[in-house]
XYZ file of C-alpha atoms in Angstrom:
626
model
C 13.904 -2.413 -27.411
C 15.513 -5.488 -26.317
C 13.355 -8.785 -26.901
C 14.704 -10.130 -23.265
C 12.890 -9.462 -20.078
C 14.719 -7.614 -17.850
C 13.567 -9.203 -14.454
C 15.127 -6.169 -12.466
C 13.135 -3.255 -10.744
C 12.976 -0.065 -12.196
C 15.958 2.182 -11.161
C 13.721 5.254 -9.861
C 16.939 7.239 -9.517
C 17.614 6.939 -13.493
C 14.086 7.752 -14.109
C 13.942 10.674 -11.870
C 17.065 12.335 -14.088
C 15.189 11.426 -17.165
C 12.554 13.282 -15.948
C 14.556 16.454 -15.423
C 16.305 15.852 -18.775
C 12.837 16.376 -20.107
C 12.616 19.776 -18.370
C 16.075 20.613 -18.642
C 18.043 18.958 -21.452
C 21.178 20.977 -21.059
C 21.690 19.908 -17.288
C 22.312 16.167 -17.922
C 24.771 14.422 -19.596
C 25.652 10.866 -19.751
C 23.035 10.313 -17.286
C 24.416 12.627 -14.560
C 22.790 16.180 -13.358
C 24.830 19.243 -13.336
C 23.503 20.377 -10.174
C 25.017 24.108 -10.252
C 23.987 24.343 -13.656
C 20.227 23.219 -12.817
C 20.270 25.515 -9.996
C 21.232 28.401 -12.106
C 18.058 27.745 -14.235
C 15.879 27.473 -11.522
C 16.961 31.063 -10.476
C 15.572 31.923 -7.086
C 13.535 29.333 -6.681
C 16.122 27.205 -4.900
C 16.707 26.462 -1.376
C 19.905 28.370 -0.047
C 22.279 26.819 2.876
C 19.813 28.585 5.208
C 16.922 26.475 4.576
C 14.862 24.737 7.115
C 15.517 20.680 6.858
C 15.137 17.685 8.738
C 18.100 15.684 8.330
C 19.649 12.638 10.150
C 23.247 10.270 9.751
C 22.357 8.288 6.777
C 19.500 10.108 5.136
C 21.363 10.333 1.567
C 21.664 6.312 1.777
C 18.331 6.034 2.829
C 17.027 8.108 -0.121
C 19.253 6.542 -2.840
C 17.969 3.002 -1.325
C 14.610 3.997 -2.305
C 15.582 4.348 -5.985
C 18.274 1.504 -5.821
C 17.135 -1.409 -8.508
C 17.114 -5.256 -7.269
C 17.256 -8.533 -9.064
C 14.551 -10.547 -6.941
C 10.866 -12.005 -7.523
C 7.780 -13.182 -5.815
C 7.334 -16.893 -5.988
C 4.012 -18.316 -5.832
C 3.087 -20.736 -2.957
C -0.528 -22.222 -4.365
C -0.914 -25.244 -1.960
C 0.718 -25.713 1.445
C 4.576 -26.875 0.892
C 8.091 -27.011 2.310
C 9.898 -23.879 1.101
C 13.450 -24.771 1.019
C 14.904 -21.368 1.881
C 15.548 -21.736 5.686
C 15.387 -24.074 8.445
C 14.057 -23.692 12.177
C 16.060 -24.179 15.096
C 16.494 -28.157 14.637
C 17.464 -28.167 11.228
C 13.581 -28.795 9.966
C 12.600 -27.211 6.758
C 10.267 -24.447 7.243
C 6.606 -25.548 5.739
C 4.794 -22.686 4.541
C 0.580 -22.849 4.512
C -0.300 -22.184 0.964
C -3.189 -19.990 -0.709
C -6.890 -20.010 -0.396
C -8.942 -20.146 -3.377
C -6.038 -19.209 -5.600
C -8.169 -19.360 -8.961
C -10.790 -16.879 -7.780
C -9.417 -14.459 -5.268
C -7.921 -11.081 -5.726
C -6.107 -10.662 -2.411
C -2.669 -10.988 -1.837
C -0.257 -12.169 0.919
C 3.355 -11.594 0.363
C 5.747 -12.962 2.629
C 9.062 -11.323 2.263
C 10.931 -7.794 3.695
C 8.288 -5.172 2.767
C 11.572 -2.826 1.009
C 12.273 -5.322 -1.448
C 8.355 -6.443 -2.091
C 7.517 -2.436 -2.644
C 10.423 -2.278 -5.013
C 8.861 -5.088 -6.902
C 5.166 -3.964 -6.802
C 6.332 -0.607 -8.208
C 4.955 -1.407 -11.725
C 2.322 -3.609 -11.326
C 0.254 -1.164 -8.645
C 1.597 2.060 -9.335
C -1.110 4.293 -8.534
C -3.434 1.643 -7.948
C -3.925 1.428 -4.060
C -6.544 3.785 -2.554
C -5.320 3.396 0.883
C -2.185 2.147 2.880
C -2.663 1.500 6.394
C 1.097 0.429 8.254
C 1.779 -0.180 12.245
C 5.681 0.068 12.023
C 7.907 -1.107 14.564
C 7.773 1.748 17.045
C 11.801 1.716 17.901
C 11.282 0.873 21.583
C 14.574 -1.276 21.477
C 12.735 -4.552 21.444
C 10.502 -4.639 18.253
C 12.611 -3.083 15.653
C 14.006 -5.982 13.433
C 14.684 -5.060 10.230
C 17.183 -5.725 7.314
C 20.254 -3.223 8.262
C 21.415 -1.749 4.672
C 22.564 1.659 5.914
C 25.805 1.069 6.848
C 28.719 -1.432 7.189
C 30.839 0.119 10.023
C 29.028 -1.629 12.861
C 29.760 -5.074 11.521
C 31.471 -6.510 14.381
C 28.854 -5.109 16.989
C 25.876 -6.505 14.881
C 27.673 -9.658 14.634
C 27.159 -10.147 18.235
C 23.751 -8.359 19.080
C 22.038 -8.810 15.776
C 19.828 -11.550 14.634
C 19.537 -13.226 11.177
C 16.803 -14.135 8.602
C 15.442 -17.434 7.564
C 18.210 -17.388 4.261
C 21.091 -15.719 6.606
C 20.951 -12.116 5.758
C 21.267 -9.963 8.849
C 18.571 -8.397 10.692
C 18.987 -5.504 12.851
C 17.445 -5.138 16.280
C 17.673 -1.431 16.965
C 18.212 -0.551 20.838
C 19.116 2.472 22.622
C 22.311 1.672 23.289
C 22.970 2.217 19.482
C 24.458 5.850 18.862
C 22.165 6.242 16.089
C 19.011 5.160 17.615
C 16.682 7.684 15.674
C 18.730 7.687 12.612
C 18.616 4.186 11.914
C 14.777 4.123 12.535
C 14.355 7.270 10.204
C 16.670 5.513 7.312
C 14.410 2.172 7.891
C 11.214 3.968 7.272
C 12.207 6.477 4.789
C 12.538 4.672 1.205
C 9.367 2.422 2.442
C 7.233 5.627 2.299
C 8.684 7.081 -0.540
C 8.020 3.806 -2.427
C 4.220 3.464 -0.724
C 3.279 6.947 -2.396
C 4.142 5.643 -5.614
C 1.350 3.252 -5.380
C -1.195 5.306 -4.045
C -3.947 6.493 -6.352
C -4.205 10.290 -7.227
C -6.698 10.633 -4.215
C -5.363 7.607 -2.159
C -4.197 8.252 1.662
C -2.053 6.746 4.067
C -2.696 5.995 7.977
C 0.301 5.221 9.836
C 0.366 4.540 13.361
C 3.302 5.625 15.914
C 3.950 6.236 19.596
C 5.820 9.162 21.379
C 8.919 7.775 20.401
C 9.243 8.566 16.909
C 6.033 10.648 15.766
C 8.056 13.876 15.603
C 10.814 12.221 13.271
C 7.724 10.554 11.330
C 5.808 13.596 10.811
C 8.733 15.339 9.594
C 9.681 12.665 7.075
C 6.008 12.052 5.931
C 6.024 15.915 5.153
C 8.945 15.656 3.090
C 7.643 12.403 1.445
C 4.028 13.343 0.765
C 4.063 17.119 0.855
C 3.417 19.486 3.855
C 0.122 20.174 2.037
C -1.085 16.989 1.865
C -1.074 16.490 5.724
C -4.552 15.476 6.735
C -4.691 14.901 10.151
C -2.744 13.729 13.316
C -5.561 11.293 14.999
C -4.819 10.524 18.965
C -6.579 6.952 19.467
C -6.946 6.030 22.835
C -5.532 2.525 23.166
C -5.468 1.641 27.100
C -8.556 2.472 28.922
C -6.566 1.629 32.041
C -4.606 3.985 34.197
C -1.415 3.155 34.803
C 2.102 4.433 35.755
C 4.108 4.017 32.801
C 7.156 6.379 33.388
C 7.604 9.640 35.121
C 4.211 9.136 36.582
C 2.244 9.640 33.385
C -0.135 7.274 32.134
C 0.129 6.781 28.205
C -3.201 5.950 27.162
C -2.997 7.139 23.369
C -1.210 6.606 20.293
C -1.158 8.740 17.020
C -1.998 7.813 13.731
C -0.811 10.645 11.231
C -3.163 10.690 8.009
C -1.670 11.988 4.347
C -2.693 11.961 0.996
C -1.253 11.842 -1.919
C -2.426 15.004 -3.912
C -4.798 17.672 -3.246
C -7.514 15.562 -5.023
C -7.890 13.300 -1.895
C -9.975 14.075 1.122
C -11.649 11.905 3.998
C -15.069 11.170 4.024
C -17.789 12.088 6.629
C -18.755 9.763 9.214
C -22.347 8.694 9.675
C -24.077 11.287 11.512
C -24.384 9.980 15.444
C -27.038 10.743 17.969
C -24.362 11.935 20.505
C -23.469 14.366 17.469
C -27.227 15.599 16.738
C -27.569 16.067 20.452
C -24.764 18.615 20.600
C -24.916 20.366 17.232
C -28.420 20.706 16.375
C -31.277 22.726 17.907
C -34.641 21.180 18.796
C -37.399 21.849 16.652
C -39.252 25.508 17.130
C -42.284 27.125 15.554
C -40.240 28.607 12.512
C -38.234 25.551 11.889
C -40.474 22.548 12.681
C -39.211 19.828 10.688
C -36.724 18.421 12.907
C -33.788 18.968 14.591
C -31.805 21.650 12.819
C -28.773 24.101 12.691
C -27.680 27.340 10.985
C -24.603 27.314 8.791
C -22.980 30.443 7.254
C -24.339 31.862 3.965
C -21.217 33.890 3.636
C -18.375 33.309 1.370
C -15.505 32.254 3.761
C -12.376 34.955 3.566
C -9.410 33.229 1.495
C -11.956 31.362 -0.623
C -11.449 31.588 -4.285
C -14.318 30.969 -6.765
C -16.337 34.180 -6.001
C -19.513 34.874 -4.434
C -22.073 37.188 -5.007
C -22.601 40.755 -3.495
C -26.233 42.022 -2.575
C -28.268 43.407 0.363
C -30.232 41.385 2.385
C -33.087 42.817 4.645
C -33.697 41.009 7.681
C -37.235 40.761 8.933
C -36.316 43.367 11.807
C -35.513 45.753 8.598
C -31.740 45.343 9.214
C -29.338 45.550 6.264
C -26.712 43.142 5.595
C -24.563 43.668 2.264
C -21.892 40.825 1.879
C -20.413 38.361 -0.302
C -22.811 35.633 -0.225
C -22.504 32.146 -1.246
C -25.803 31.767 -3.333
C -27.021 33.946 -6.425
C -29.958 36.366 -5.005
C -32.528 34.169 -6.709
C -31.517 31.332 -4.814
C -31.168 33.228 -1.614
C -35.000 34.295 -2.331
C -35.885 30.446 -2.844
C -34.147 29.602 0.557
C -36.155 32.398 2.605
C -39.555 31.177 0.630
C -39.036 27.100 1.937
C -38.195 28.772 5.053
C -34.414 27.622 5.650
C -33.065 31.161 6.279
C -32.393 31.867 10.200
C -31.946 35.590 11.161
C -31.003 35.173 14.581
C -33.534 35.363 17.995
C -33.863 38.804 17.257
C -34.614 38.586 13.660
C -31.841 41.003 12.644
C -28.467 39.218 12.216
C -26.790 38.162 9.664
C -28.747 35.519 7.769
C -27.967 31.883 7.866
C -28.716 29.033 5.924
C -30.915 26.245 8.003
C -29.977 22.180 7.620
C -31.849 19.478 9.387
C -30.193 16.555 10.716
C -32.373 14.031 8.512
C -30.750 15.560 5.834
C -27.180 15.808 6.933
C -24.549 13.851 4.666
C -22.720 13.090 8.158
C -20.344 14.616 10.262
C -16.677 15.373 10.234
C -14.504 12.860 11.840
C -12.732 14.178 15.034
C -9.086 14.005 15.457
C -9.610 12.312 19.097
C -10.703 8.747 18.730
C -11.692 7.528 22.249
C -14.456 5.717 21.368
C -12.766 3.151 19.154
C -11.969 -0.089 20.407
C -8.804 -0.590 22.247
C -5.667 -2.971 22.373
C -7.608 -5.007 24.992
C -10.052 -5.982 22.341
C -7.313 -6.442 19.598
C -6.122 -8.998 21.935
C -9.419 -10.301 22.620
C -10.039 -11.127 18.924
C -6.999 -13.136 18.696
C -8.047 -14.876 21.454
C -11.423 -15.838 19.803
C -10.264 -16.909 16.668
C -7.043 -18.957 18.031
C -7.767 -19.966 21.481
C -4.452 -18.718 22.507
C -2.714 -15.290 22.763
C -0.657 -16.257 19.978
C -0.225 -12.373 19.085
C -0.756 -9.993 21.753
C 0.103 -6.660 19.803
C -2.764 -6.618 17.483
C -4.335 -3.823 16.760
C -8.159 -3.864 17.260
C -10.099 -4.334 14.157
C -12.731 -1.366 14.792
C -9.834 0.877 14.364
C -8.692 -0.099 10.861
C -12.443 -0.031 9.986
C -12.912 3.174 10.887
C -10.262 4.507 8.511
C -11.403 2.360 5.551
C -15.021 3.496 6.140
C -13.575 7.510 5.882
C -10.893 6.333 3.067
C -12.108 3.754 0.672
C -14.810 2.800 -1.697
C -16.429 -0.812 -2.379
C -13.788 -1.504 -5.274
C -10.545 0.042 -3.642
C -7.285 -1.911 -3.112
C -6.082 -1.677 0.369
C -2.283 -2.174 1.271
C -0.636 -3.144 4.749
C 2.975 -3.883 4.497
C 3.760 -4.152 8.142
C 1.103 -6.777 8.018
C 1.835 -8.407 11.726
C -1.305 -10.371 12.367
C -3.463 -9.417 9.566
C -5.591 -7.110 11.289
C -6.074 -5.132 8.063
C -7.069 -7.885 6.045
C -9.544 -9.013 8.550
C -11.061 -5.591 8.408
C -11.273 -5.690 4.926
C -13.302 -8.971 4.592
C -15.708 -7.325 7.289
C -16.173 -4.213 5.821
C -16.935 -6.105 2.128
C -19.563 -8.339 4.339
C -21.015 -5.136 5.533
C -21.882 -3.140 2.673
C -21.159 -6.054 -0.160
C -17.739 -4.372 -1.366
C -15.225 -5.672 -3.468
C -12.216 -4.344 -1.440
C -8.979 -6.087 -2.265
C -6.058 -6.531 0.387
C -2.173 -6.632 -0.456
C -0.602 -7.810 3.177
C 3.082 -7.730 3.112
C 4.925 -9.562 6.213
C 8.842 -10.215 7.122
C 8.597 -13.950 8.039
C 10.084 -13.295 11.387
C 10.601 -16.445 13.250
C 8.069 -16.958 16.605
C 10.858 -17.368 19.301
C 11.171 -20.720 21.438
C 8.750 -20.780 24.379
C 6.289 -18.268 22.864
C 2.467 -19.170 22.529
C 2.760 -19.235 19.109
C 5.983 -21.349 18.739
C 4.057 -23.760 21.169
C 0.863 -23.579 18.771
C 3.014 -24.618 15.826
C 3.554 -21.792 14.097
C 7.028 -21.208 12.874
C 6.433 -17.419 11.545
C 4.225 -14.319 11.897
C 3.631 -15.289 8.582
C 1.804 -18.141 9.417
C 0.063 -16.718 12.273
C -1.417 -13.835 9.583
C -2.592 -16.161 6.825
C -4.295 -18.643 9.386
C -5.984 -15.392 11.025
C -7.238 -14.431 7.724
C -8.581 -18.183 7.277
C -10.315 -18.237 10.235
C -11.707 -14.855 10.009
C -12.845 -15.251 6.779
C -14.870 -18.379 7.708
C -16.288 -16.634 10.641
C -17.469 -13.462 8.944
C -19.307 -15.545 6.138
C -20.714 -17.919 8.442
C -22.161 -15.155 10.591
C -23.074 -13.175 7.199
C -24.877 -16.099 5.528
C -26.749 -15.675 2.300
C -25.554 -11.649 2.405
C -22.033 -13.036 1.989
C -22.576 -14.639 -1.572
C -19.460 -13.673 -3.419
C -17.464 -12.738 -0.412
C -13.433 -12.888 -1.425
C -11.995 -14.885 1.757
C -9.134 -15.945 0.157
C -5.748 -15.000 -0.856
C -2.740 -15.886 -3.172
C 0.390 -16.428 -1.049
C 3.642 -15.088 -2.885
C 7.266 -15.158 -1.362
C 9.891 -13.112 -1.876
C 13.407 -14.864 -3.265
C 16.128 -14.204 -5.208
C 15.691 -13.954 -8.869
C 14.716 -17.084 -11.040
C 17.602 -16.434 -13.576
C 21.281 -17.458 -13.216
C 23.786 -14.579 -13.441
C 24.623 -15.540 -17.091
C 21.081 -13.974 -18.264
C 22.377 -10.611 -16.779
C 26.022 -10.889 -18.018
C 26.960 -8.048 -20.196
C 27.320 -8.581 -23.892
C 25.410 -10.397 -26.286
C 25.285 -14.008 -27.168
C 24.398 -15.488 -30.422
C 21.803 -18.053 -30.371
C 24.245 -21.036 -30.852
C 26.173 -19.538 -27.632
C 23.115 -19.686 -25.739
C 22.632 -23.512 -26.707
C 25.867 -24.502 -25.560
C 25.436 -22.717 -22.203
C 23.994 -23.942 -18.911
C 20.197 -22.847 -18.415
C 19.643 -19.342 -17.452
C 16.954 -20.398 -15.301
C 17.643 -21.929 -11.891
C 16.640 -25.542 -11.566
C 14.511 -25.370 -8.857
C 12.378 -22.732 -10.147
C 8.469 -23.690 -11.918
C 6.549 -22.324 -14.780
C 4.552 -20.164 -12.456
C 7.794 -18.624 -10.647
C 8.564 -17.510 -14.291
C 5.231 -16.561 -14.961
C 4.958 -14.268 -12.055
C 8.213 -12.766 -12.879
C 7.245 -11.790 -16.034
C 3.831 -10.451 -14.578
C 6.243 -8.282 -12.185
C 8.292 -7.293 -15.182
C 5.727 -6.138 -17.357
C 3.481 -4.274 -14.681
C 0.619 -6.485 -14.632
C -1.756 -7.216 -11.574
C -0.964 -10.481 -9.667
C -4.555 -11.392 -8.940
C -5.649 -11.953 -12.064
C -7.404 -15.555 -13.489
C -4.983 -17.789 -14.947
C -5.539 -20.925 -17.221
C -3.042 -23.837 -18.419
C -3.460 -25.801 -21.334
C -1.405 -28.095 -23.648
C -0.845 -26.450 -27.278
C 0.463 -29.144 -29.919
C 1.842 -31.160 -26.658
C 3.161 -27.823 -25.307
C 2.499 -26.512 -21.860
C 0.998 -22.763 -22.173
C -0.299 -20.293 -19.615
C -2.824 -17.771 -20.160
C -3.014 -14.690 -18.166
C -6.157 -12.673 -17.456
C -7.793 -13.829 -21.093
C -4.995 -12.679 -23.253
C -3.146 -10.144 -21.393
C -0.184 -12.590 -21.330
C 0.635 -15.769 -22.921
C 3.625 -17.655 -22.059
C 5.298 -20.960 -22.843
C 8.314 -21.729 -21.146
C 9.294 -25.307 -22.578
C 12.785 -26.161 -23.989
C 11.668 -26.551 -27.470
C 8.599 -25.284 -29.372
C 7.057 -26.162 -32.755
C 6.106 -23.369 -35.289
C 2.845 -24.618 -35.530
C 2.591 -24.073 -31.748
C 3.547 -20.694 -31.708
C 1.292 -20.084 -34.883
C -1.729 -21.322 -32.694
C -0.474 -18.850 -30.109
C -0.135 -16.070 -32.292
C -3.389 -16.478 -33.894
C -5.137 -15.726 -30.414
C -3.365 -12.390 -30.532
C -2.483 -11.808 -27.030
C -1.228 -8.337 -25.843
C 1.924 -10.347 -24.688
C 3.757 -13.374 -25.360
C 6.849 -14.737 -23.936
C 9.150 -17.555 -24.624
C 12.027 -19.437 -23.181
C 15.076 -18.172 -25.558
C 16.666 -21.718 -25.486
C 13.255 -23.057 -27.521
C 14.693 -21.875 -30.377
C 17.412 -23.970 -31.832
C 19.189 -21.265 -34.242
C 18.887 -17.333 -34.506
C 17.008 -17.845 -37.986
C 13.948 -19.754 -36.334
C 13.769 -16.986 -33.426
C 13.349 -14.589 -36.333
C 10.893 -16.815 -37.685
C 8.436 -16.314 -34.603
C 8.963 -13.000 -34.525
C 7.763 -12.918 -38.115
C 5.015 -14.886 -37.511
C 3.758 -12.642 -34.693
C 4.305 -9.766 -37.315
C 1.871 -11.658 -39.409
C -0.703 -12.962 -37.302
C -0.464 -10.513 -34.269
C 1.189 -7.440 -35.209
C -0.060 -5.793 -31.799
C 1.690 -8.389 -29.681
C 4.577 -7.780 -27.637
C 7.091 -10.700 -27.563
C 10.008 -11.131 -25.485
C 12.074 -13.911 -24.414
C 13.702 -15.476 -21.134
C-alpha cells in the first residue's frame, strides 16, 4: 500500500464493482462488469424489459454522480475570520462567523454544497448517524437553487436565468419553464439520498419533508434508495391552521413527511401515552378489572406471523370452548387467569383476551396525521423571538423536529440535517438534550446562499443563510441553557464550523507517476500556500475516516509543531523539516496513525529511516506522508 494520503473521496462505483467481483469473480475484467454474464449467472432472478421501474431524463447521470469521487476538503473556521473564497455585491470579502466552544463541542456546522459534503463524510460517518431529517427545496420554481451537474446542454439558457455561488460556480434555479422541471429535481435529490443512506446506522431512520409537488416522485425514489420494505410511514403534518383558497378552491393545509429506515432492524418508538388516547382506547374500571382504565388485546397469534404459538383449548366461564393458536403457553395463560387479567366478553363466552391497564402501558402508537404539532406560524414566531425580525420566515417549528427525534433517537445519537436552513434541527437537538440530559450530537450542512439585497436578513447584516443558522444556534443555545439552569450542566451548545473548499493540495500532488525524494525537494510545494496546519489535519481526518469532533491538542516536540488528535488516534507534524529525535519521540507515544510532510525528509534514505523507527518503536502505527 502507498504511504501517501489520497485526499480524494471514495469511488463508490469502484467499490460496488469490487463487491460484485467478490461474489462473481468471472464477471469482472479489468474493473468492468460483464452485465450479460452477470445476468446469466443470476438466472431467473433478474428484471426483464417489462419490469416496473421509475425513471426520468438524467437518472443514469444522477446514479453515477453518487459514486463519483471528488478532490475537496473541509477547512476549520475556529474563530471569526474573513474567508477569501467570495465577495458580496460591493466586492467586500464575506466574513464568516466561526465556531463556538471548539475545544469541547461535539457538534458540527458545515458550509458548502451538501452533495460534496456528503461525499466527504462517507468515511468518517459511515454507519454512525441515527437520524436524518431534511427539508429539501420543494421545486416550486422559486426555492430550488442547487448546483446543476446534470447536463451542459442548456448552458446558454442557464447563463441568462441562473445564479452563481460565491466561488463563481453555476447554480441552477429550476423553473416550470424548464422542460425537465421534475427530472432536474429528481436528479438533485437522488444522489444525496444514496449518500445519506450510507451514513445511517443499521437501525437508523430518515425523515423527509415534502409538499404535493414532488411527493409522488420522492416516494418512488426513496423506495428505490432505501427499499420499499423499509418504508415506515408517510406522515401528514398540518402546517397551516388557517383556511385560505390556495388554488382551484382548495385550501392546502398539510405537508408530507416520508419516513424510511435503513434496514428491517429499525423501528420507531411509541409515544408517551396521552389522556386523549386513554379516553378513546381504554375502558373505565369495572368490578372484574378494578385497578384502573383497561383494554383487552388478543391472546391469539396473528395470521402470517412466524415464530410459532401454542395450540390448546380454553374453556370460558360460560362453558364455551375455544381451540386456537395462542401467543402464550398454557401455564402462562393460567397465570394470567389467576391474576384476573383475562377478558371473556360481556357474556363470558367470547374468545379470551389479555387485559392491560393504561398505567402499565409503554406508550401509544404514532398516528400518521399530525394535526396537534405546531404550525409554520410557530416556526416563524420562534425566529422572531430569537432575532427580533423575520430574517428567515420559512423555518419549520421546533416541535415538529422534536416529535421526530423523540420517536427515533436515544440520548447519545448523531442527527444529520443536510438542508439545514435556519438550523431548526440543531435547535431541537439542544432542546431535547436539555429535557432528558441527553448527549445527542448534530451535524448541520448548508449551502451558503447569499441573502438577497433588501431582505430582512441582509438588512440585519447576514451575508448568507449560513450566518443566520449559526447565529440561531448561538442564541437558542444561550436561551435553552438559561432556562434550564442547573439542569443544563454539561449541555453542549457549541459547534465546530467547517467550510467546504477545494483540496489543500496542488495538482502536482495528484500527478501520475512516482517521484524520487530528490525530485520532490526541487519541486514547488505540493500544498497550497494559504492552507494551515489545521486545514491539513482535517484533510487527514477525512482521508482516514476519523470523526471530526474529537479533542485535539497542539504542542512543541524538540521545537517542532505537533498535533495530537483524540489521545493518539492520529499524531501529525506538518513542518518542512523534522529531526530524527522528534520522530523518535512521536513514535515512542505509539499513536494509531502518524503523518508527516513528504518534503520534511531531505532524502529517500532519511524517509526510509523514519519508517524503520516506527517499525521498531511503534510497529502497529500506520505512517503516511503528504
